[in-house]
C-alpha cells in the first residue's frame, strides 16, 4: 500500500490564520538561490530586501512586524509550494529548511524512554538482535521510573551511586539524569533539508530511525524567537558501537530535516505551547506496507526547553548568527519490522510524517545518504547569490 501524503492544508498549523510563519524557498529567478519568505494571506511573500537571511530576520527588533508588513513579491499560494514539494522528483522551485546561517544544535537523551534506548544501544554494542534482551535486563535492574527523576537533583545523585555500585552506570545516564545536558552539533549551517526533501541514512547502517522533535530558533543573543519541527535522523548501530561515533551516527548528507515553516512566538503561540505539545510520528513503508504511529509528549521532557537553551548558549559559548536547537524525542521505536526482537529500522523509500497541530507537518522520504543529491550550496554560495540579487549585507536594514 502506497503511503498517504498529507494534503497541503494538513501540513499547515490548524490555526494558520493566527500564525506568523516564516521560511525559506529556492527560487530559480531572478537569481537561482534561496529567499526568506513569510506566509501572508495564504501566499508566500519574498522578504529578501528586508531580511536577506533568516538570521537577519530573527535578529531584527521586531521580526513579526517584518513578516506581517514588509513589502515583497508574491510567490503564489503556499498550498502550491507544499504540493510541489511532495512530488517525486521535487519541483525545481521548492521549500527549504527555515534556517540558514544559524548553528544547528541538538539535545540528546532528554526523555526517560529515549534515555533507556540509548543505554540499550550501548550495552547491545549496536547489534539490533540483542536489543530486546538487554531492554528487559535494564528494566529489571533499574527498577524505577526515570521520568520522575529531576536531572541534577539529590535523587538523581543517589540513583547514580546505586547504579555505579551495581555495575549499570552509563555515559547516557550521566547526561540523562546528571546536571549537564548533552548538547551536540547536528550538522553544519545550511546543511539541513526541508519539507518534501529526501532524508539520508548511511548505507552501512542496518539499525536506524527517525527522531521527531520540536526545534527552537534563537537569535544571536540567545533569545528564543520561534519553533518548528525537525527529524534528527539517527543511526542506532553506529552510536551503539561507540558514543565517539556520534558524528557519523547523526551527521550525514540529508540527516537533518527541519520545517515546513518557523512559527514566530507571539500572543497566540508561546513557549508554553511547546512545553505542552504532542508531536506525532507516522512511518509508512512503500516496499512492505509497514506502518508505525507514535508520539512524543513534550510534558514528559526531563529538562525544560529554556534550560536546554541556556546550556547551549551563554557566557561560555556564543552564536553570532543565532542557532536552532532540536529538543530531543521520547520516541525510540522498538516495534519489530524485519525480524523478531530486532526492533525498527528504515527501508529505502519510507515516508516519515512529523506533525503537531500548532506547527503543521514535516513530510520527508528516506533514502541512503550517498543516493540523494549532495549538499553543495554552502555559505559562500549564499553570499554570491545575495550579491547577485543586490541585497544589503548582514547588518543592513534588519539591524535597525
mmCIF file of C-alpha atoms in Angstrom:
data_model
loop_
_atom_site.group_PDB
_atom_site.id
_atom_site.type_symbol
_atom_site.label_atom_id
_atom_site.label_comp_id
_atom_site.label_asym_id
_atom_site.label_seq_id
_atom_site.Cartn_x
_atom_site.Cartn_y
_atom_site.Cartn_z
ATOM 1 C CA UNK A 1 0.000 0.000 0.000
ATOM 2 C CA UNK A 2 1.422 3.396 -1.011
ATOM 3 C CA UNK A 3 1.943 5.941 1.795
ATOM 4 C CA UNK A 4 -0.746 8.578 2.160
ATOM 5 C CA UNK A 5 0.822 12.024 1.841
ATOM 6 C CA UNK A 6 -0.965 14.666 3.953
ATOM 7 C CA UNK A 7 -2.773 17.317 1.961
ATOM 8 C CA UNK A 8 -1.053 20.714 1.741
ATOM 9 C CA UNK A 9 -3.656 22.156 4.114
ATOM 10 C CA UNK A 10 -2.892 19.440 6.659
ATOM 11 C CA UNK A 11 0.766 20.484 6.621
ATOM 12 C CA UNK A 12 -0.048 23.954 7.971
ATOM 13 C CA UNK A 13 -0.975 24.836 11.573
ATOM 14 C CA UNK A 14 -4.630 24.314 12.410
ATOM 15 C CA UNK A 15 -4.757 27.997 13.401
ATOM 16 C CA UNK A 16 -2.786 29.160 10.386
ATOM 17 C CA UNK A 17 -4.773 32.395 10.127
ATOM 18 C CA UNK A 18 -3.419 33.425 13.531
ATOM 19 C CA UNK A 19 0.117 32.127 12.994
ATOM 20 C CA UNK A 20 3.175 34.163 12.000
ATOM 21 C CA UNK A 21 5.005 31.760 9.696
ATOM 22 C CA UNK A 22 8.335 32.434 8.013
ATOM 23 C CA UNK A 23 10.530 30.149 5.955
ATOM 24 C CA UNK A 24 12.878 29.803 3.016
ATOM 25 C CA UNK A 25 12.336 28.745 -0.587
ATOM 26 C CA UNK A 26 14.573 28.009 -3.542
ATOM 27 C CA UNK A 27 13.868 30.329 -6.469
ATOM 28 C CA UNK A 28 15.212 29.996 -9.997
ATOM 29 C CA UNK A 29 14.800 33.699 -10.860
ATOM 30 C CA UNK A 30 15.898 36.439 -10.755
ATOM 31 C CA UNK A 31 18.952 34.563 -9.428
ATOM 32 C CA UNK A 32 18.963 30.869 -8.554
ATOM 33 C CA UNK A 33 19.126 30.547 -4.800
ATOM 34 C CA UNK A 34 17.234 30.848 -1.508
ATOM 35 C CA UNK A 35 14.858 33.578 -0.383
ATOM 36 C CA UNK A 36 13.383 34.263 3.042
ATOM 37 C CA UNK A 37 9.585 34.298 2.877
ATOM 38 C CA UNK A 38 6.569 34.959 5.070
ATOM 39 C CA UNK A 39 3.117 33.428 4.787
ATOM 40 C CA UNK A 40 0.625 36.232 4.401
ATOM 41 C CA UNK A 41 -2.976 35.890 3.256
ATOM 42 C CA UNK A 42 -2.375 32.374 2.011
ATOM 43 C CA UNK A 43 0.565 33.406 -0.190
ATOM 44 C CA UNK A 44 4.335 33.347 0.257
ATOM 45 C CA UNK A 45 5.897 36.818 0.203
ATOM 46 C CA UNK A 46 9.597 37.262 -0.620
ATOM 47 C CA UNK A 47 11.225 39.228 2.242
ATOM 48 C CA UNK A 48 14.715 39.251 0.730
ATOM 49 C CA UNK A 49 15.077 43.031 0.562
ATOM 50 C CA UNK A 50 14.373 43.322 4.306
ATOM 51 C CA UNK A 51 15.776 40.010 5.541
ATOM 52 C CA UNK A 52 18.472 38.624 3.234
ATOM 53 C CA UNK A 53 18.909 35.665 5.591
ATOM 54 C CA UNK A 54 16.784 34.046 8.267
ATOM 55 C CA UNK A 55 19.471 35.012 10.785
ATOM 56 C CA UNK A 56 18.908 38.660 9.815
ATOM 57 C CA UNK A 57 15.178 38.304 10.299
ATOM 58 C CA UNK A 58 15.466 36.707 13.745
ATOM 59 C CA UNK A 59 17.979 39.358 14.869
ATOM 60 C CA UNK A 60 15.641 42.205 13.914
ATOM 61 C CA UNK A 61 13.978 44.155 16.700
ATOM 62 C CA UNK A 62 10.548 43.033 15.524
ATOM 63 C CA UNK A 63 10.632 40.020 13.183
ATOM 64 C CA UNK A 64 6.857 39.655 13.378
ATOM 65 C CA UNK A 65 6.337 43.168 12.010
ATOM 66 C CA UNK A 66 8.652 42.463 9.069
ATOM 67 C CA UNK A 67 6.825 39.200 8.384
ATOM 68 C CA UNK A 68 3.457 40.940 8.505
ATOM 69 C CA UNK A 69 4.207 44.257 6.819
ATOM 70 C CA UNK A 70 7.407 44.322 4.756
ATOM 71 C CA UNK A 71 6.631 44.731 1.044
ATOM 72 C CA UNK A 72 7.754 41.960 -1.262
ATOM 73 C CA UNK A 73 6.936 39.923 -4.324
ATOM 74 C CA UNK A 74 4.186 37.339 -4.021
ATOM 75 C CA UNK A 75 5.420 33.855 -4.927
ATOM 76 C CA UNK A 76 1.953 32.369 -5.122
ATOM 77 C CA UNK A 77 -0.267 30.241 -2.883
ATOM 78 C CA UNK A 78 1.501 28.368 -0.106
ATOM 79 C CA UNK A 79 -0.519 25.251 -0.869
ATOM 80 C CA UNK A 80 1.046 25.123 -4.353
ATOM 81 C CA UNK A 81 4.528 25.153 -2.806
ATOM 82 C CA UNK A 82 3.577 22.402 -0.363
ATOM 83 C CA UNK A 83 2.042 20.310 -3.146
ATOM 84 C CA UNK A 84 5.103 20.697 -5.389
ATOM 85 C CA UNK A 85 7.448 19.756 -2.556
ATOM 86 C CA UNK A 86 5.775 16.383 -2.088
ATOM 87 C CA UNK A 87 6.184 15.348 -5.748
ATOM 88 C CA UNK A 88 8.958 12.997 -6.847
ATOM 89 C CA UNK A 89 11.230 14.296 -8.160
ATOM 90 C CA UNK A 90 10.517 17.617 -6.438
ATOM 91 C CA UNK A 91 9.805 20.742 -8.421
ATOM 92 C CA UNK A 92 12.765 22.964 -9.332
ATOM 93 C CA UNK A 93 11.429 25.705 -7.052
ATOM 94 C CA UNK A 94 10.774 24.221 -3.642
ATOM 95 C CA UNK A 95 10.672 24.756 0.099
ATOM 96 C CA UNK A 96 13.923 24.785 2.059
ATOM 97 C CA UNK A 97 14.652 24.336 5.743
ATOM 98 C CA UNK A 98 13.663 27.596 7.513
ATOM 99 C CA UNK A 99 17.212 28.133 8.799
ATOM 100 C CA UNK A 100 20.396 29.242 7.071
ATOM 101 C CA UNK A 101 23.417 30.756 8.874
ATOM 102 C CA UNK A 102 22.363 29.562 12.326
ATOM 103 C CA UNK A 103 24.272 26.750 14.003
ATOM 104 C CA UNK A 104 22.257 23.516 14.091
ATOM 105 C CA UNK A 105 22.477 22.046 17.609
ATOM 106 C CA UNK A 106 20.642 19.179 19.267
ATOM 107 C CA UNK A 107 19.945 17.999 22.802
ATOM 108 C CA UNK A 108 20.249 14.285 23.474
ATOM 109 C CA UNK A 109 18.567 11.883 25.925
ATOM 110 C CA UNK A 110 16.084 14.459 27.221
ATOM 111 C CA UNK A 111 13.304 11.893 27.730
ATOM 112 C CA UNK A 112 13.409 8.866 30.045
ATOM 113 C CA UNK A 113 12.293 6.428 27.332
ATOM 114 C CA UNK A 114 14.902 7.549 24.826
ATOM 115 C CA UNK A 115 17.467 7.549 27.651
ATOM 116 C CA UNK A 116 16.867 3.833 28.229
ATOM 117 C CA UNK A 117 17.075 3.156 24.499
ATOM 118 C CA UNK A 118 20.474 4.881 24.295
ATOM 119 C CA UNK A 119 21.724 2.679 27.147
ATOM 120 C CA UNK A 120 20.310 -0.349 25.312
ATOM 121 C CA UNK A 121 22.193 0.621 22.136
ATOM 122 C CA UNK A 122 25.387 0.965 24.142
ATOM 123 C CA UNK A 123 25.081 -2.311 26.035
ATOM 124 C CA UNK A 124 23.944 -4.173 22.901
ATOM 125 C CA UNK A 125 27.042 -2.890 21.115
ATOM 126 C CA UNK A 126 24.946 -1.633 18.221
ATOM 127 C CA UNK A 127 23.572 -5.109 17.499
ATOM 128 C CA UNK A 128 19.775 -4.916 16.957
ATOM 129 C CA UNK A 129 19.397 -8.651 17.630
ATOM 130 C CA UNK A 130 20.474 -8.134 21.254
ATOM 131 C CA UNK A 131 18.252 -5.100 21.914
ATOM 132 C CA UNK A 132 15.212 -6.917 23.271
ATOM 133 C CA UNK A 133 17.083 -8.994 25.857
ATOM 134 C CA UNK A 134 19.147 -6.004 27.011
ATOM 135 C CA UNK A 135 15.951 -3.951 27.340
ATOM 136 C CA UNK A 136 14.408 -6.484 29.721
ATOM 137 C CA UNK A 137 17.606 -6.757 31.769
ATOM 138 C CA UNK A 138 17.875 -2.989 32.200
ATOM 139 C CA UNK A 139 14.246 -2.503 33.145
ATOM 140 C CA UNK A 140 14.556 -5.215 35.785
ATOM 141 C CA UNK A 141 17.831 -3.784 37.092
ATOM 142 C CA UNK A 142 16.958 -0.078 37.299
ATOM 143 C CA UNK A 143 13.548 -0.764 38.767
ATOM 144 C CA UNK A 144 12.443 2.877 38.896
ATOM 145 C CA UNK A 145 10.639 5.326 36.664
ATOM 146 C CA UNK A 146 13.391 7.579 35.353
ATOM 147 C CA UNK A 147 10.809 10.100 34.166
ATOM 148 C CA UNK A 148 10.233 11.031 37.818
ATOM 149 C CA UNK A 149 13.923 11.834 38.390
ATOM 150 C CA UNK A 150 14.847 15.512 38.008
ATOM 151 C CA UNK A 151 18.258 15.795 36.323
ATOM 152 C CA UNK A 152 20.926 17.096 38.685
ATOM 153 C CA UNK A 153 18.767 16.564 41.801
ATOM 154 C CA UNK A 154 19.749 14.780 45.016
ATOM 155 C CA UNK A 155 17.537 11.861 43.977
ATOM 156 C CA UNK A 156 19.418 11.632 40.671
ATOM 157 C CA UNK A 157 22.752 11.606 42.518
ATOM 158 C CA UNK A 158 21.512 8.820 44.803
ATOM 159 C CA UNK A 159 20.345 6.748 41.834
ATOM 160 C CA UNK A 160 23.700 7.310 40.150
ATOM 161 C CA UNK A 161 25.585 5.905 43.165
ATOM 162 C CA UNK A 162 23.299 2.862 43.239
ATOM 163 C CA UNK A 163 23.751 2.152 39.548
ATOM 164 C CA UNK A 164 27.532 2.514 39.800
ATOM 165 C CA UNK A 165 27.577 0.050 42.711
ATOM 166 C CA UNK A 166 25.516 -2.407 40.642
ATOM 167 C CA UNK A 167 27.719 -2.013 37.578
ATOM 168 C CA UNK A 168 24.987 -0.452 35.437
ATOM 169 C CA UNK A 169 26.169 3.142 35.096
ATOM 170 C CA UNK A 170 26.350 4.578 31.572
ATOM 171 C CA UNK A 171 27.547 7.744 29.906
ATOM 172 C CA UNK A 172 23.972 8.169 28.670
ATOM 173 C CA UNK A 173 22.634 8.086 32.211
ATOM 174 C CA UNK A 174 25.211 10.747 33.065
ATOM 175 C CA UNK A 175 23.700 13.242 30.625
ATOM 176 C CA UNK A 176 20.165 11.940 31.135
ATOM 177 C CA UNK A 177 19.910 12.488 34.896
ATOM 178 C CA UNK A 178 23.115 14.375 35.686
ATOM 179 C CA UNK A 179 23.398 18.176 35.938
ATOM 180 C CA UNK A 180 24.810 18.713 32.433
ATOM 181 C CA UNK A 181 22.740 18.145 29.290
ATOM 182 C CA UNK A 182 24.109 16.578 26.136
ATOM 183 C CA UNK A 183 24.276 19.323 23.502
ATOM 184 C CA UNK A 184 25.899 18.393 20.202
ATOM 185 C CA UNK A 185 26.237 19.805 16.704
ATOM 186 C CA UNK A 186 23.724 18.107 14.428
ATOM 187 C CA UNK A 187 25.095 19.400 11.129
ATOM 188 C CA UNK A 188 26.748 22.393 9.514
ATOM 189 C CA UNK A 189 24.829 25.632 8.849
ATOM 190 C CA UNK A 190 22.917 25.417 5.546
ATOM 191 C CA UNK A 191 23.036 21.567 5.537
ATOM 192 C CA UNK A 192 19.502 20.848 6.788
ATOM 193 C CA UNK A 193 16.879 19.837 4.225
ATOM 194 C CA UNK A 194 13.284 21.000 4.224
ATOM 195 C CA UNK A 195 9.729 19.827 3.684
ATOM 196 C CA UNK A 196 9.379 17.281 0.880
ATOM 197 C CA UNK A 197 13.106 16.574 0.600
ATOM 198 C CA UNK A 198 14.583 13.089 0.882
ATOM 199 C CA UNK A 199 16.486 12.457 4.098
ATOM 200 C CA UNK A 200 19.634 10.362 4.156
ATOM 201 C CA UNK A 201 20.594 7.234 6.106
ATOM 202 C CA UNK A 202 24.178 5.997 5.899
ATOM 203 C CA UNK A 203 24.250 2.982 3.523
ATOM 204 C CA UNK A 204 26.274 0.901 6.029
ATOM 205 C CA UNK A 205 23.633 1.241 8.750
ATOM 206 C CA UNK A 206 21.277 -1.671 9.487
ATOM 207 C CA UNK A 207 19.624 -0.180 12.600
ATOM 208 C CA UNK A 208 18.364 3.387 12.333
ATOM 209 C CA UNK A 209 15.317 5.539 12.939
ATOM 210 C CA UNK A 210 13.767 8.981 12.655
ATOM 211 C CA UNK A 211 13.605 11.197 15.747
ATOM 212 C CA UNK A 212 10.574 13.529 15.677
ATOM 213 C CA UNK A 213 11.361 16.705 17.591
ATOM 214 C CA UNK A 214 10.422 20.311 18.144
ATOM 215 C CA UNK A 215 13.200 22.690 17.144
ATOM 216 C CA UNK A 216 13.619 26.097 18.784
ATOM 217 C CA UNK A 217 15.162 29.013 16.885
ATOM 218 C CA UNK A 218 17.243 31.571 18.805
ATOM 219 C CA UNK A 219 18.781 34.858 17.706
ATOM 220 C CA UNK A 220 22.396 35.947 18.199
ATOM 221 C CA UNK A 221 21.675 36.959 21.800
ATOM 222 C CA UNK A 222 20.224 33.563 22.675
ATOM 223 C CA UNK A 223 16.626 34.805 22.752
ATOM 224 C CA UNK A 224 14.157 32.167 21.546
ATOM 225 C CA UNK A 225 12.176 33.590 18.639
ATOM 226 C CA UNK A 226 10.057 30.672 17.499
ATOM 227 C CA UNK A 227 9.683 26.956 16.883
ATOM 228 C CA UNK A 228 9.410 24.443 14.067
ATOM 229 C CA UNK A 229 9.564 20.676 13.538
ATOM 230 C CA UNK A 230 12.621 18.520 12.931
ATOM 231 C CA UNK A 231 13.731 14.985 12.120
ATOM 232 C CA UNK A 232 17.027 14.151 13.837
ATOM 233 C CA UNK A 233 17.785 11.093 11.685
ATOM 234 C CA UNK A 234 19.803 8.648 13.812
ATOM 235 C CA UNK A 235 21.933 5.527 13.281
ATOM 236 C CA UNK A 236 21.424 3.332 16.325
ATOM 237 C CA UNK A 237 24.029 0.759 15.329
ATOM 238 C CA UNK A 238 26.834 3.297 14.824
ATOM 239 C CA UNK A 239 26.225 5.128 18.089
ATOM 240 C CA UNK A 240 25.702 1.834 19.911
ATOM 241 C CA UNK A 241 29.137 0.608 18.832
ATOM 242 C CA UNK A 242 30.723 3.716 20.338
ATOM 243 C CA UNK A 243 29.443 7.089 21.503
ATOM 244 C CA UNK A 244 32.559 8.533 19.845
ATOM 245 C CA UNK A 245 30.848 7.715 16.545
ATOM 246 C CA UNK A 246 28.119 10.254 17.343
ATOM 247 C CA UNK A 247 29.126 12.487 14.434
ATOM 248 C CA UNK A 248 28.793 9.594 11.973
ATOM 249 C CA UNK A 249 25.563 8.454 13.630
ATOM 250 C CA UNK A 250 23.995 11.911 13.450
ATOM 251 C CA UNK A 251 25.622 13.966 10.684
ATOM 252 C CA UNK A 252 25.301 12.573 7.167
ATOM 253 C CA UNK A 253 24.054 14.032 3.917
ATOM 254 C CA UNK A 254 20.356 14.809 4.439
ATOM 255 C CA UNK A 255 20.260 13.583 8.043
ATOM 256 C CA UNK A 256 18.758 16.826 9.391
ATOM 257 C CA UNK A 257 15.271 17.824 8.228
ATOM 258 C CA UNK A 258 13.567 20.991 9.501
ATOM 259 C CA UNK A 259 10.272 22.608 8.542
ATOM 260 C CA UNK A 260 7.955 23.275 6.954
ATOM 261 C CA UNK A 261 7.957 26.800 8.432
ATOM 262 C CA UNK A 262 9.243 28.550 11.518
ATOM 263 C CA UNK A 263 6.410 29.842 13.683
ATOM 264 C CA UNK A 264 7.383 33.048 15.487
ATOM 265 C CA UNK A 265 6.336 33.452 19.099
ATOM 266 C CA UNK A 266 3.586 35.985 19.805
ATOM 267 C CA UNK A 267 0.463 36.276 21.975
ATOM 268 C CA UNK A 268 -1.118 33.358 20.096
ATOM 269 C CA UNK A 269 1.835 30.957 20.322
ATOM 270 C CA UNK A 270 4.383 30.869 23.132
ATOM 271 C CA UNK A 271 6.994 28.615 24.678
ATOM 272 C CA UNK A 272 4.253 27.185 26.884
ATOM 273 C CA UNK A 273 2.631 25.778 23.732
ATOM 274 C CA UNK A 274 5.909 23.987 23.022
ATOM 275 C CA UNK A 275 6.050 22.652 26.577
ATOM 276 C CA UNK A 276 2.619 21.017 26.204
ATOM 277 C CA UNK A 277 2.825 19.905 22.554
ATOM 278 C CA UNK A 278 2.109 16.401 21.285
ATOM 279 C CA UNK A 279 4.494 15.543 18.447
ATOM 280 C CA UNK A 280 3.035 12.787 16.274
ATOM 281 C CA UNK A 281 5.062 10.472 14.046
ATOM 282 C CA UNK A 282 3.898 8.270 11.176
ATOM 283 C CA UNK A 283 6.244 5.979 9.240
ATOM 284 C CA UNK A 284 4.898 4.296 6.102
ATOM 285 C CA UNK A 285 6.855 1.747 4.072
ATOM 286 C CA UNK A 286 6.462 1.594 0.312
ATOM 287 C CA UNK A 287 8.091 -1.793 -0.154
ATOM 288 C CA UNK A 288 6.401 -3.750 2.643
ATOM 289 C CA UNK A 289 3.273 -1.805 3.639
ATOM 290 C CA UNK A 290 4.729 -1.262 7.112
ATOM 291 C CA UNK A 291 3.061 1.433 9.191
ATOM 292 C CA UNK A 292 4.062 2.771 12.587
ATOM 293 C CA UNK A 293 2.391 5.563 14.538
ATOM 294 C CA UNK A 294 3.638 7.032 17.789
ATOM 295 C CA UNK A 295 4.032 10.359 19.519
ATOM 296 C CA UNK A 296 6.245 12.379 21.829
ATOM 297 C CA UNK A 297 4.558 14.148 24.714
ATOM 298 C CA UNK A 298 6.588 17.266 25.495
ATOM 299 C CA UNK A 299 5.208 17.333 29.053
ATOM 300 C CA UNK A 300 7.434 14.298 29.699
ATOM 301 C CA UNK A 301 10.693 16.028 28.806
ATOM 302 C CA UNK A 302 13.265 15.779 31.614
ATOM 303 C CA UNK A 303 14.698 19.269 31.163
ATOM 304 C CA UNK A 304 12.760 22.458 30.464
ATOM 305 C CA UNK A 305 13.364 23.839 26.955
ATOM 306 C CA UNK A 306 14.755 27.091 28.387
ATOM 307 C CA UNK A 307 17.223 25.114 30.496
ATOM 308 C CA UNK A 308 18.442 23.453 27.302
ATOM 309 C CA UNK A 309 18.729 26.840 25.576
ATOM 310 C CA UNK A 310 20.743 28.215 28.491
ATOM 311 C CA UNK A 311 23.027 25.175 28.445
ATOM 312 C CA UNK A 312 23.618 25.775 24.728
ATOM 313 C CA UNK A 313 24.431 29.499 24.664
ATOM 314 C CA UNK A 314 25.725 31.963 27.226
ATOM 315 C CA UNK A 315 28.904 33.498 28.605
ATOM 316 C CA UNK A 316 30.891 30.395 27.674
ATOM 317 C CA UNK A 317 29.514 29.855 24.170
ATOM 318 C CA UNK A 318 28.223 32.424 21.703
ATOM 319 C CA UNK A 319 26.425 32.121 18.371
ATOM 320 C CA UNK A 320 26.728 35.389 16.414
ATOM 321 C CA UNK A 321 24.488 34.043 13.633
ATOM 322 C CA UNK A 322 21.988 32.500 16.052
ATOM 323 C CA UNK A 323 21.237 28.823 16.465
ATOM 324 C CA UNK A 324 18.452 26.276 16.300
ATOM 325 C CA UNK A 325 18.121 23.529 18.895
ATOM 326 C CA UNK A 326 16.479 20.122 18.489
ATOM 327 C CA UNK A 327 14.889 19.452 21.902
ATOM 328 C CA UNK A 328 15.112 15.651 21.850
ATOM 329 C CA UNK A 329 12.495 12.951 21.483
ATOM 330 C CA UNK A 330 10.512 10.498 23.541
ATOM 331 C CA UNK A 331 10.349 8.232 20.505
ATOM 332 C CA UNK A 332 12.821 5.343 20.153
ATOM 333 C CA UNK A 333 10.989 2.733 18.067
ATOM 334 C CA UNK A 334 11.203 -0.834 19.341
ATOM 335 C CA UNK A 335 8.436 -2.245 17.134
ATOM 336 C CA UNK A 336 9.832 -5.209 15.173
ATOM 337 C CA UNK A 337 9.916 -4.768 11.424
ATOM 338 C CA UNK A 338 12.252 -7.271 9.753
ATOM 339 C CA UNK A 339 12.763 -9.916 12.427
ATOM 340 C CA UNK A 340 11.564 -10.679 15.946
ATOM 341 C CA UNK A 341 13.486 -8.862 18.652
ATOM 342 C CA UNK A 342 15.386 -6.624 16.203
ATOM 343 C CA UNK A 343 13.141 -3.580 16.550
ATOM 344 C CA UNK A 344 12.592 -0.975 13.863
ATOM 345 C CA UNK A 345 14.881 0.167 11.074
ATOM 346 C CA UNK A 346 14.236 2.226 7.945
ATOM 347 C CA UNK A 347 13.762 0.839 4.456
ATOM 348 C CA UNK A 348 14.558 2.995 1.421
ATOM 349 C CA UNK A 349 11.545 4.997 0.251
ATOM 350 C CA UNK A 350 9.868 5.089 3.661
ATOM 351 C CA UNK A 351 7.733 8.176 4.167
ATOM 352 C CA UNK A 352 8.101 9.959 7.506
ATOM 353 C CA UNK A 353 5.496 12.483 8.688
ATOM 354 C CA UNK A 354 6.062 14.525 11.851
ATOM 355 C CA UNK A 355 3.037 16.543 12.911
ATOM 356 C CA UNK A 356 1.772 18.743 15.691
ATOM 357 C CA UNK A 357 -1.345 20.912 15.313
ATOM 358 C CA UNK A 358 0.253 24.293 16.074
ATOM 359 C CA UNK A 359 3.254 23.799 13.759
ATOM 360 C CA UNK A 360 1.860 21.720 10.888
ATOM 361 C CA UNK A 361 3.562 18.699 9.358
ATOM 362 C CA UNK A 362 7.070 17.901 8.140
ATOM 363 C CA UNK A 363 6.994 15.209 5.433
ATOM 364 C CA UNK A 364 10.107 13.504 4.024
ATOM 365 C CA UNK A 365 11.076 10.321 2.229
ATOM 366 C CA UNK A 366 14.055 8.169 3.172
ATOM 367 C CA UNK A 367 16.989 7.040 1.071
ATOM 368 C CA UNK A 368 20.701 6.422 1.536
ATOM 369 C CA UNK A 369 22.854 9.463 2.119
ATOM 370 C CA UNK A 370 25.020 8.667 -0.918
ATOM 371 C CA UNK A 371 21.978 8.272 -3.189
ATOM 372 C CA UNK A 372 20.355 11.663 -2.623
ATOM 373 C CA UNK A 373 21.540 14.963 -4.109
ATOM 374 C CA UNK A 374 24.815 16.044 -2.474
ATOM 375 C CA UNK A 375 24.889 19.188 -0.378
ATOM 376 C CA UNK A 376 26.738 21.777 -2.446
ATOM 377 C CA UNK A 377 25.126 25.144 -1.620
ATOM 378 C CA UNK A 378 27.002 26.480 1.394
ATOM 379 C CA UNK A 379 27.707 29.870 2.939
ATOM 380 C CA UNK A 380 29.984 31.154 0.137
ATOM 381 C CA UNK A 381 27.343 30.234 -2.450
ATOM 382 C CA UNK A 382 24.735 32.049 -0.380
ATOM 383 C CA UNK A 383 26.728 35.266 -0.318
ATOM 384 C CA UNK A 384 27.405 35.123 -4.048
ATOM 385 C CA UNK A 385 23.667 34.737 -4.521
ATOM 386 C CA UNK A 386 22.818 37.658 -2.228
ATOM 387 C CA UNK A 387 25.303 39.867 -4.052
ATOM 388 C CA UNK A 388 23.766 38.952 -7.402
ATOM 389 C CA UNK A 389 20.352 39.981 -6.100
ATOM 390 C CA UNK A 390 21.736 43.253 -4.773
ATOM 391 C CA UNK A 391 20.690 42.612 -1.186
ATOM 392 C CA UNK A 392 22.235 44.507 1.690
ATOM 393 C CA UNK A 393 24.902 42.637 3.633
ATOM 394 C CA UNK A 394 24.295 41.206 7.072
ATOM 395 C CA UNK A 395 23.723 44.100 9.480
ATOM 396 C CA UNK A 396 21.710 46.051 6.914
ATOM 397 C CA UNK A 397 18.048 47.112 7.148
ATOM 398 C CA UNK A 398 17.086 44.350 9.577
ATOM 399 C CA UNK A 399 19.507 45.553 12.265
ATOM 400 C CA UNK A 400 17.663 48.822 12.839
#
